[in-house]
Short mmCIF file of C-alpha atoms in Angstrom, two decimals:
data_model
loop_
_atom_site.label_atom_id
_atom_site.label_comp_id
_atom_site.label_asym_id
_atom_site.label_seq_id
_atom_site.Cartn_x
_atom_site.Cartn_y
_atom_site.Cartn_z
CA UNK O 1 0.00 0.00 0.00
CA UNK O 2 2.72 2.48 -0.97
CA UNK O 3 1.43 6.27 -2.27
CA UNK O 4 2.87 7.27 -5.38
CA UNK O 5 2.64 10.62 -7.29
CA UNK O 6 3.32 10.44 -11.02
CA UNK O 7 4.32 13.17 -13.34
CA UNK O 8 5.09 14.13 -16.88
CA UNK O 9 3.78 11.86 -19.41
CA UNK O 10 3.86 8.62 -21.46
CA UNK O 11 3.51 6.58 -24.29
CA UNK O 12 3.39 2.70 -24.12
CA UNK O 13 2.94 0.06 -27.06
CA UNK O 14 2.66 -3.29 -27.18
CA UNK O 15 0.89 -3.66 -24.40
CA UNK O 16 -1.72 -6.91 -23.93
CA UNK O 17 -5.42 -5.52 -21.28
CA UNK O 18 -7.56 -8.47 -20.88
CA UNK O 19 -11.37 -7.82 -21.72
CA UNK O 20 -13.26 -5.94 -19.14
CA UNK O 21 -16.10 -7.82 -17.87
CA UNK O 22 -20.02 -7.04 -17.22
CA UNK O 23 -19.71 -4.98 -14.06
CA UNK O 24 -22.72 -5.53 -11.63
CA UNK O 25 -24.02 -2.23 -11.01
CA UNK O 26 -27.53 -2.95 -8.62
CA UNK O 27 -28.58 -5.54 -6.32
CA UNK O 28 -28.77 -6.03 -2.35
CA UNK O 29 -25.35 -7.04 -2.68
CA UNK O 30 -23.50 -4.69 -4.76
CA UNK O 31 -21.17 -2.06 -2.99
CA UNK O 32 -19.70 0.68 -5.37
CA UNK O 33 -16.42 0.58 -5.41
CA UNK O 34 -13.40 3.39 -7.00
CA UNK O 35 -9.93 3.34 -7.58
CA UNK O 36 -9.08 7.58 -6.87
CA UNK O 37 -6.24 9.44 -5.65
CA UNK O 38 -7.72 8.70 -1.82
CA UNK O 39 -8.49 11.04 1.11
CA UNK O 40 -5.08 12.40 0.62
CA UNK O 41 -5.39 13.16 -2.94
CA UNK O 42 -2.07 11.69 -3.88
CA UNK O 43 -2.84 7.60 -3.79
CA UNK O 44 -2.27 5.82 -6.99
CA UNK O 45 -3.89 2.48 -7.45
CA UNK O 46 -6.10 2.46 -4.51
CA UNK O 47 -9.14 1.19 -4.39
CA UNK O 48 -12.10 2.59 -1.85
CA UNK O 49 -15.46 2.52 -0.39
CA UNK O 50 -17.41 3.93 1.84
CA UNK O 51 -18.66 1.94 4.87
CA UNK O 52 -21.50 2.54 7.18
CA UNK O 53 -20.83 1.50 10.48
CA UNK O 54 -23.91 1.45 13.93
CA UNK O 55 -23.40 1.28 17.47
CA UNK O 56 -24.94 -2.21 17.84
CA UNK O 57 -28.24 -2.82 18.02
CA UNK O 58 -28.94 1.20 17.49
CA UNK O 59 -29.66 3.58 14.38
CA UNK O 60 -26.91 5.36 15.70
CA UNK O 61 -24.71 5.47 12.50
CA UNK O 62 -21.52 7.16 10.53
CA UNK O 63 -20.26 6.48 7.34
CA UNK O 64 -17.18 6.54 6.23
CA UNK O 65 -15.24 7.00 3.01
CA UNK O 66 -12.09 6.39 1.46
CA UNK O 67 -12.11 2.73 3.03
CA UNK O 68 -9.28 0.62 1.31
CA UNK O 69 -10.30 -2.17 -0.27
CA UNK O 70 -7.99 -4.94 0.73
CA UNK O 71 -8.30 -8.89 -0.98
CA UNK O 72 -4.76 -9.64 1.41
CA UNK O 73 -6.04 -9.05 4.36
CA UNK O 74 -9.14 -9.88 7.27
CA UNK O 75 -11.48 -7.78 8.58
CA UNK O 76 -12.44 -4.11 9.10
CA UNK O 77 -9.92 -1.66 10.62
CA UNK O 78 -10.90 2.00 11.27
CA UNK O 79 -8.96 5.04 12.04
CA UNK O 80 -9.91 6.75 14.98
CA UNK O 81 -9.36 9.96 14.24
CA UNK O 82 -12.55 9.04 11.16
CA UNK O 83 -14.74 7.65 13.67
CA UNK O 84 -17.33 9.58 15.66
CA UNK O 85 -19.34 6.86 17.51
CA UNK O 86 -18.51 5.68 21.08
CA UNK O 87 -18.75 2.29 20.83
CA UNK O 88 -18.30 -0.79 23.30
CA UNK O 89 -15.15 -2.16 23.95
CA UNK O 90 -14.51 -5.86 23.06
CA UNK O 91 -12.48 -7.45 26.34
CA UNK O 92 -11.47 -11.00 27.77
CA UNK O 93 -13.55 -13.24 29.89
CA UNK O 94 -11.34 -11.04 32.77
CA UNK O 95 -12.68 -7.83 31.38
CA UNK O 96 -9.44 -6.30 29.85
CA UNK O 97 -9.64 -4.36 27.10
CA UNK O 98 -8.48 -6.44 23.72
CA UNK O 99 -6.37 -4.52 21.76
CA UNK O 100 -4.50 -5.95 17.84
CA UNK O 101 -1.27 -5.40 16.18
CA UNK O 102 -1.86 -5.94 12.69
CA UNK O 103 1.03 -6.44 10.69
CA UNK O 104 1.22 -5.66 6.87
CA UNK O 105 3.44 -5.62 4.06
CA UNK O 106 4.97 -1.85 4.52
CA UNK O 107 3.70 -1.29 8.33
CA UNK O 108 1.42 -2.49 11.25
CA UNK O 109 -1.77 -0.89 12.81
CA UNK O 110 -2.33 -0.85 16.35
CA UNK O 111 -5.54 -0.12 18.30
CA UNK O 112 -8.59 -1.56 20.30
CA UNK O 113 -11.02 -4.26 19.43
CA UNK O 114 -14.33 -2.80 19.32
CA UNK O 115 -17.94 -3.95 18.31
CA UNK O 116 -19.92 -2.47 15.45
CA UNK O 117 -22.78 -3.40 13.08
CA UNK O 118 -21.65 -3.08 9.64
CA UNK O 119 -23.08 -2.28 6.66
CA UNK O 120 -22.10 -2.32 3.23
CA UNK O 121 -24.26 -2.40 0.38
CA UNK O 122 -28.00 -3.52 1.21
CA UNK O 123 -26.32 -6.10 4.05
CA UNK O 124 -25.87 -5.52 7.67
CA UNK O 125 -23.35 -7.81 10.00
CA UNK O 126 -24.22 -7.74 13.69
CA UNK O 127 -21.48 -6.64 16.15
CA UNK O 128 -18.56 -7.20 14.23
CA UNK O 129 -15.08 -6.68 16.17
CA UNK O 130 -12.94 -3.87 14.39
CA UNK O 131 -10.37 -2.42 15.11
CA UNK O 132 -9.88 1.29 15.55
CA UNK O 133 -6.46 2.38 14.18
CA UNK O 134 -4.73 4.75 16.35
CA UNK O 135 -6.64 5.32 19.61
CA UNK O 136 -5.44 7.78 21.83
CA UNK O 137 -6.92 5.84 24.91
CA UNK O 138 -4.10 3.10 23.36
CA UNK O 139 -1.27 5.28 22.69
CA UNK O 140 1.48 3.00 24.31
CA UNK O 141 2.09 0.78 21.07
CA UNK O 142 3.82 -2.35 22.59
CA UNK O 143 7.81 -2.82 21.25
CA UNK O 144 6.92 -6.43 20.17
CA UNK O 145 4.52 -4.83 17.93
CA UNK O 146 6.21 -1.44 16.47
CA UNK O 147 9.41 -3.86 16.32
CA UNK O 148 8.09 -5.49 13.43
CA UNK O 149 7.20 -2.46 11.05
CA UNK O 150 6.20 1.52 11.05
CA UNK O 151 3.41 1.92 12.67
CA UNK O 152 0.59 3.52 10.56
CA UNK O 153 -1.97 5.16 12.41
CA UNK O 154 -2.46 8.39 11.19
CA UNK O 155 -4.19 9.50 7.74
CA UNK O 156 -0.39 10.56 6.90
CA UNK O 157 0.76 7.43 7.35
CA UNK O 158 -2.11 4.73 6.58
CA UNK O 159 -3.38 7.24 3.77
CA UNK O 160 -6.87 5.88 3.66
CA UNK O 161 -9.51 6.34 6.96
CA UNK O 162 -9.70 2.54 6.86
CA UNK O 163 -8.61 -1.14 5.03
CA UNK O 164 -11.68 -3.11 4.42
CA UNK O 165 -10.00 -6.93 4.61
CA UNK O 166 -11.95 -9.29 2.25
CA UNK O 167 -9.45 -12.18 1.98
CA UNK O 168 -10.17 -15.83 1.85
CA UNK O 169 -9.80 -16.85 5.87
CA UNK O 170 -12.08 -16.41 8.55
CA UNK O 171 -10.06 -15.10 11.01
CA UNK O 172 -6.65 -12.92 10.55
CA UNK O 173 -4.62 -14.96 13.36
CA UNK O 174 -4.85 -18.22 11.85
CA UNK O 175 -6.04 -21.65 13.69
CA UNK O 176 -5.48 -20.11 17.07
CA UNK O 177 -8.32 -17.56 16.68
CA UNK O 178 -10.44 -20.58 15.85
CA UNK O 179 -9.83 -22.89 18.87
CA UNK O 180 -12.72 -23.06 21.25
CA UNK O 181 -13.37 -20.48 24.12
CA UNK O 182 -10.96 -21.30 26.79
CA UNK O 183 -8.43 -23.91 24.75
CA UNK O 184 -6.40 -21.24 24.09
CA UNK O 185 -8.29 -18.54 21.72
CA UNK O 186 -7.31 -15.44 22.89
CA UNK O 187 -10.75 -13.99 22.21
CA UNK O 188 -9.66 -11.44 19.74
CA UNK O 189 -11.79 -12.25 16.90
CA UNK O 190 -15.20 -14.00 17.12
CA UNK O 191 -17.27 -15.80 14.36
CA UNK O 192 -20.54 -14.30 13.83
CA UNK O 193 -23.81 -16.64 14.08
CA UNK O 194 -25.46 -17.41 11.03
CA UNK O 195 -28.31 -15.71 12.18
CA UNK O 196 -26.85 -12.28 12.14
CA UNK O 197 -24.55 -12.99 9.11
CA UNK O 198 -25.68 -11.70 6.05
CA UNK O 199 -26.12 -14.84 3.37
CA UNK O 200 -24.08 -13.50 0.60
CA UNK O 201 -20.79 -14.72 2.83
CA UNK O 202 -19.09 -17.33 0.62
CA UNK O 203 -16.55 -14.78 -0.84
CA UNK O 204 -16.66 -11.42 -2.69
CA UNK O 205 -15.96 -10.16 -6.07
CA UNK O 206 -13.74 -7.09 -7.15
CA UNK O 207 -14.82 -5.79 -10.53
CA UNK O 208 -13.10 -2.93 -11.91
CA UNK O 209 -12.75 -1.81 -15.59
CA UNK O 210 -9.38 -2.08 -17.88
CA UNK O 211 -7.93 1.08 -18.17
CA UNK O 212 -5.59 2.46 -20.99
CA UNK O 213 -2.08 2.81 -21.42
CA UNK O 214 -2.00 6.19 -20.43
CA UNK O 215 -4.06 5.36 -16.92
CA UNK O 216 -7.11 7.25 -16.28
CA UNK O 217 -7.92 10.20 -13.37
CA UNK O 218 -10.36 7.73 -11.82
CA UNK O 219 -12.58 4.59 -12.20
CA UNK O 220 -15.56 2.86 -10.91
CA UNK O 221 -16.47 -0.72 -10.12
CA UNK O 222 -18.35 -3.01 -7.74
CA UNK O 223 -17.63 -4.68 -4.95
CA UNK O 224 -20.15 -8.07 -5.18
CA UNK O 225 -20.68 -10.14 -1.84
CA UNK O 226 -21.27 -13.83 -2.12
CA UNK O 227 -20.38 -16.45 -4.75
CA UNK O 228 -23.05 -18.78 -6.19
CA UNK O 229 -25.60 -17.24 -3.85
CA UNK O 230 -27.12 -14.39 -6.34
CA UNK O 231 -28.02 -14.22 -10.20
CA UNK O 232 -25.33 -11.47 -10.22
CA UNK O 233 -22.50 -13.47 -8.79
CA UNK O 234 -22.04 -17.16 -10.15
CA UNK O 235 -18.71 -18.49 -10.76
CA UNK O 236 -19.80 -19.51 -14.38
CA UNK O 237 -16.81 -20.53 -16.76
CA UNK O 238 -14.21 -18.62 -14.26
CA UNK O 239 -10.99 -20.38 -14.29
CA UNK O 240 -10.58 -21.65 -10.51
CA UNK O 241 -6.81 -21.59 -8.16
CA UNK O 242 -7.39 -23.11 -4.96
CA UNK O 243 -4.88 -22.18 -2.49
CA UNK O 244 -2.52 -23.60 0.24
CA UNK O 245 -2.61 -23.34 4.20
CA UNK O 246 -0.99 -19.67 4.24
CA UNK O 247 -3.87 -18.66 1.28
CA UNK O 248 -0.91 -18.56 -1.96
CA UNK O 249 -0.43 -20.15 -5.06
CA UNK O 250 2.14 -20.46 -7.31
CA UNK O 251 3.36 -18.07 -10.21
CA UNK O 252 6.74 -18.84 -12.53
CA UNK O 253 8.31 -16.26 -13.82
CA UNK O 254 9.11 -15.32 -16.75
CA UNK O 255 6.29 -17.70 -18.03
CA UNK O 256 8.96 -19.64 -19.99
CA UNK O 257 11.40 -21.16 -18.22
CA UNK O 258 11.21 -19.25 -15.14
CA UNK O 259 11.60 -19.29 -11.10
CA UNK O 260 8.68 -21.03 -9.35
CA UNK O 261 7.09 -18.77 -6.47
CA UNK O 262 5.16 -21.28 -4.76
CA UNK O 263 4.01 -18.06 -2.10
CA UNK O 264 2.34 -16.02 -4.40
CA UNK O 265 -0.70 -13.86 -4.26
CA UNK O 266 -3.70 -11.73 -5.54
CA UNK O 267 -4.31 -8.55 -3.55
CA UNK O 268 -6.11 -5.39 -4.57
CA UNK O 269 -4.18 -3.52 -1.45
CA UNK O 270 -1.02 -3.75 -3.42
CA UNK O 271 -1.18 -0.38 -5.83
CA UNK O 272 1.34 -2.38 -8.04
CA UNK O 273 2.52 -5.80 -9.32
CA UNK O 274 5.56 -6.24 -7.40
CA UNK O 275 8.16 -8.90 -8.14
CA UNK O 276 11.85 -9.80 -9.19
CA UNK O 277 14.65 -7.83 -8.98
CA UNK O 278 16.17 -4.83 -10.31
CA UNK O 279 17.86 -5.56 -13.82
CA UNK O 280 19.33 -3.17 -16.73
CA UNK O 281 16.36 -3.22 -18.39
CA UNK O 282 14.06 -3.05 -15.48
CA UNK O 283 15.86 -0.78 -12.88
CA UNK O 284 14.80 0.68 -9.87
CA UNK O 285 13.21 4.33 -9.71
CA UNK O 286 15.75 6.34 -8.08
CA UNK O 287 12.89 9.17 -6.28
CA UNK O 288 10.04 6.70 -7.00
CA UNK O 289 10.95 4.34 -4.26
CA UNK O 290 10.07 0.44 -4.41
CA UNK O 291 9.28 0.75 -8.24
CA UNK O 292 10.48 0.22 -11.08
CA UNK O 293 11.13 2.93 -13.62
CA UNK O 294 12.45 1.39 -17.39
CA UNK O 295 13.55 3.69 -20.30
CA UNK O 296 10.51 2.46 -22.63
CA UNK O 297 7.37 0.06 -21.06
CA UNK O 298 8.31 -3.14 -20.96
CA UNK O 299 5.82 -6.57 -21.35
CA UNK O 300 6.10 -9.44 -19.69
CA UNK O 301 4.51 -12.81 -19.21
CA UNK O 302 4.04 -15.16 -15.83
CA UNK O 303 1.91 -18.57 -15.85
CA UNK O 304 -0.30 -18.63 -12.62
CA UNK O 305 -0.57 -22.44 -11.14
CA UNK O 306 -3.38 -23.32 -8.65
CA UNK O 307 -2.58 -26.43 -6.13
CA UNK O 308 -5.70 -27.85 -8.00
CA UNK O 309 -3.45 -27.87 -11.02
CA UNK O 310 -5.17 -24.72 -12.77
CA UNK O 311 -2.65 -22.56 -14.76
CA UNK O 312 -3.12 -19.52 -16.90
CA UNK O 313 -0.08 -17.28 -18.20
CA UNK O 314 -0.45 -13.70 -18.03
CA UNK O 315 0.66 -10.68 -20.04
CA UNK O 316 1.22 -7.48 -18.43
CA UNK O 317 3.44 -4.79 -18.70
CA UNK O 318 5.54 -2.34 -16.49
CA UNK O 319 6.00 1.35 -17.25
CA UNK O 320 8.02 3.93 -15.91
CA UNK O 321 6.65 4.78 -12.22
CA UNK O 322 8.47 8.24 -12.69
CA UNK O 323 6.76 9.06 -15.78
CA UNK O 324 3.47 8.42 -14.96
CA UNK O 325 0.75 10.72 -15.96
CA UNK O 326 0.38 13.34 -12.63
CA UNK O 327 -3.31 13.64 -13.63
CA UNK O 328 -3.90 10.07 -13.49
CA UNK O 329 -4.24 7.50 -10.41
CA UNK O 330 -5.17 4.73 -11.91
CA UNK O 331 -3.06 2.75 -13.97
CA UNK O 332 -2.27 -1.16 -15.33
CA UNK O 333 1.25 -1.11 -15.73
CA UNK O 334 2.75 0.00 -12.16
CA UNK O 335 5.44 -2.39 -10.57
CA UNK O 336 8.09 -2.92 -8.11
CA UNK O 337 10.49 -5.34 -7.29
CA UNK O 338 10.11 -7.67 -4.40
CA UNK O 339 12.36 -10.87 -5.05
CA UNK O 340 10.98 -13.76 -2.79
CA UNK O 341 7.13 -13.95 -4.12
CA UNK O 342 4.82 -12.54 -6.79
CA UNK O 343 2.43 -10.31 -5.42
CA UNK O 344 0.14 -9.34 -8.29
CA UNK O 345 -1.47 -6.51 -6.88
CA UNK O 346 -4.19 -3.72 -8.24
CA UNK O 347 -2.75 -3.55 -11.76
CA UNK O 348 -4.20 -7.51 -11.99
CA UNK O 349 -7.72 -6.41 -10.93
CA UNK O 350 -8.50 -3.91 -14.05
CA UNK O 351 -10.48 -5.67 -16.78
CA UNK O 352 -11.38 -8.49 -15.34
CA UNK O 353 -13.87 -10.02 -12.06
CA UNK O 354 -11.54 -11.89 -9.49
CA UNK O 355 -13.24 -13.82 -7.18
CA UNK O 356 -12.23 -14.73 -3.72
CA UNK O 357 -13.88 -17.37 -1.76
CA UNK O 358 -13.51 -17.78 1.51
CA UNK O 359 -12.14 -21.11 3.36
CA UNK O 360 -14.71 -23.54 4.09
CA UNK O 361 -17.56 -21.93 2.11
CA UNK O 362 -18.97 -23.90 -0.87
CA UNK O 363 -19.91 -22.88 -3.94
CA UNK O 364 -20.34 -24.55 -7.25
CA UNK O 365 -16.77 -25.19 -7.60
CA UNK O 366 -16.12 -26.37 -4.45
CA UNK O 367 -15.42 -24.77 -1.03
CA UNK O 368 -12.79 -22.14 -0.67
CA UNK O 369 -10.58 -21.06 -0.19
CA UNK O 370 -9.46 -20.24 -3.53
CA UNK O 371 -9.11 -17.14 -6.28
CA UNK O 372 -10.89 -17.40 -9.62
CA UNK O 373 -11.13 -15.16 -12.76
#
């Protein structure tokens, strides 16, 4: 989730967009989604939406915008400084307070576990625990946690009021936060009953438009909840990648001949495609940090390989991150290097509807958890 801000211009050839899919733009379960320069005006590739959170049980109610929309991550996080309400406290069977360190790819957010109904699109959860970013009330970020990254838990430094987590697992602490009450959960994160769950929870689709090679100012999309539960979201003829234990698959690269990254992933909180390393005719920026910045676009290819034996090779290409179009925030062709995985990020997303299902879910291809496009 790096903020970039382009300028000058471009021209780009060569260049291979898939087809942009029918984008569901109604329905109970559609929540409009936008990749825009953010609530700090200067995010490229970052996709948003607005989320309506409730004091539980109440019609007391806030909404709020420039939510990130995250497929690499769980749950709803909040900044405080965005949020109005006063809501409860989530705590352990002792009554402490539960508070989360939340570690990501370029930071970690810290804050308190609190309850909230949420509501996105025409659905409603019943108090959900989020977490509010930032918390003055939980100033004192523990060392074991700020040890592991920067913490980000200001507007400057998260650049979005929020990361909506729509990932493939139920919880975001792995098979501890799923043990039983009193065998060791710590009572962090708790799994809704079906009766306040809203049915469309079997995964969500992201569906954005391609954009050109130039990029475009801004563009719109839908964020779809459920798979296999609604006319408007059926898996159809989508090619299917289930996943392992840690929620990867596997990508080679280049797609001929290449290195096998069996911990590879799809996730719309990435602004770029980020992989490899730094060569002559892909070298780093030297102001654009963390991307790269060639003397003319450059296209590649990578074969994507499912643990269900699915494979698909994909074209993209990777322009100049320091010649980007300043008027522009979204774009196709923005990557960085990152040498031990594959992390297809936003750029992926435009043009086509990529599924995620979530673990233990079923749908008509099986249950998840898995990616599909």
């Amino acid at each position: 989730m790096l903020t970039i801000v382009g300028c000058g211009g471009r021209t780009s050839s060569g260049r291979s967009n898939p087809n942009s899919n029918p984008i569901a733009t109604s329905g109970a379960n559609v929540q409009p989604i936008a990749v825009n320069s953010g609530p700090l005006g200067n995010y490229a590739n970052g996709v948003f939406t607005p989320v309506t959170i409730c004091v539980p049980g109440t019609s007391n109610c806030q909404t709020i915008s420039g939510v990130l929309v995250d497929t690499g991550s769980y749950g709803l996080r909040l900044l405080s400084s965005a949020v109005s309400l006063s809501l409860p406290q989530q705590t352990t069977a002792l009554g402490t307070p539960i508070a989360e360190c939340a570690q990501f790819s370029d930071g970690v957010t810290w804050g308190p576990v609190k309850a909230a109904d949420v509501k996105l699109a025409s659905e409603q959860a019943n108090s959900v625990p989020i977490q509010i970013i930032g918390d003055p009330k939980f100033s004192a970020v523990p060392s074991s946690c700020s040890s592991k990254a920067t913490p980000m838990d200001t507007l400057q430094t998260l650049a979005a009021n929020g990361i909506l987590g729509v990932g493939p697992f139920r919880q975001d602490c792995g098979d501890q936060c799923a043990l039983p009450v009193g065998a060791g959960n710590p009572g962090v994160y708790f799994q809704c009953p079906s009766s306040t769950c809203p049915q469309d929870n079997t995964g969500v689709i992201v569906e954005l438009p391609a954009v050109g090679p130039a990029g475009a100012p801004s563009v719109n999309g839908s964020l779809v909840f459920g798979i296999d539960t609604q006319s408007n979201n059926a898996l159809g003829s989508a090619k299917v990648f289930t996943l392992n234990s840690s929620g990867n698959f596997t990508t080679i690269y280049p797609a001929s001949g290449g290195t096998s990254y069996p911990n590879s992933f799809i996730d719309s909180g990435s602004n770029g495609l980020f992989f490899g390393t730094a060569t002559p005719t892909l070298p780093a920026c030297s102001k654009a940090t963390g991307f790269y910045c060639p003397s003319s676009t450059q296209n590649f290819s990578a074969t994507q390989q499912g643990r269900n034996g699915t494979s698909n090779t994909v074209n993209f290409s990777v322009a100049n991150a320091e010649s980007l179009n300043s008027n522009n925030f979204a774009f196709d062709d923005l990557a960085g290097p990152n040498a031990n995985t594959f992390d297809w990020g936003l750029p992926f997303f435009f043009g086509r509807n990529v599924f995620t299902a979530i673990e233990s879910q079923p749908t008509s291809a099986g249950a998840g958890p898995f990616w599909a496009y």
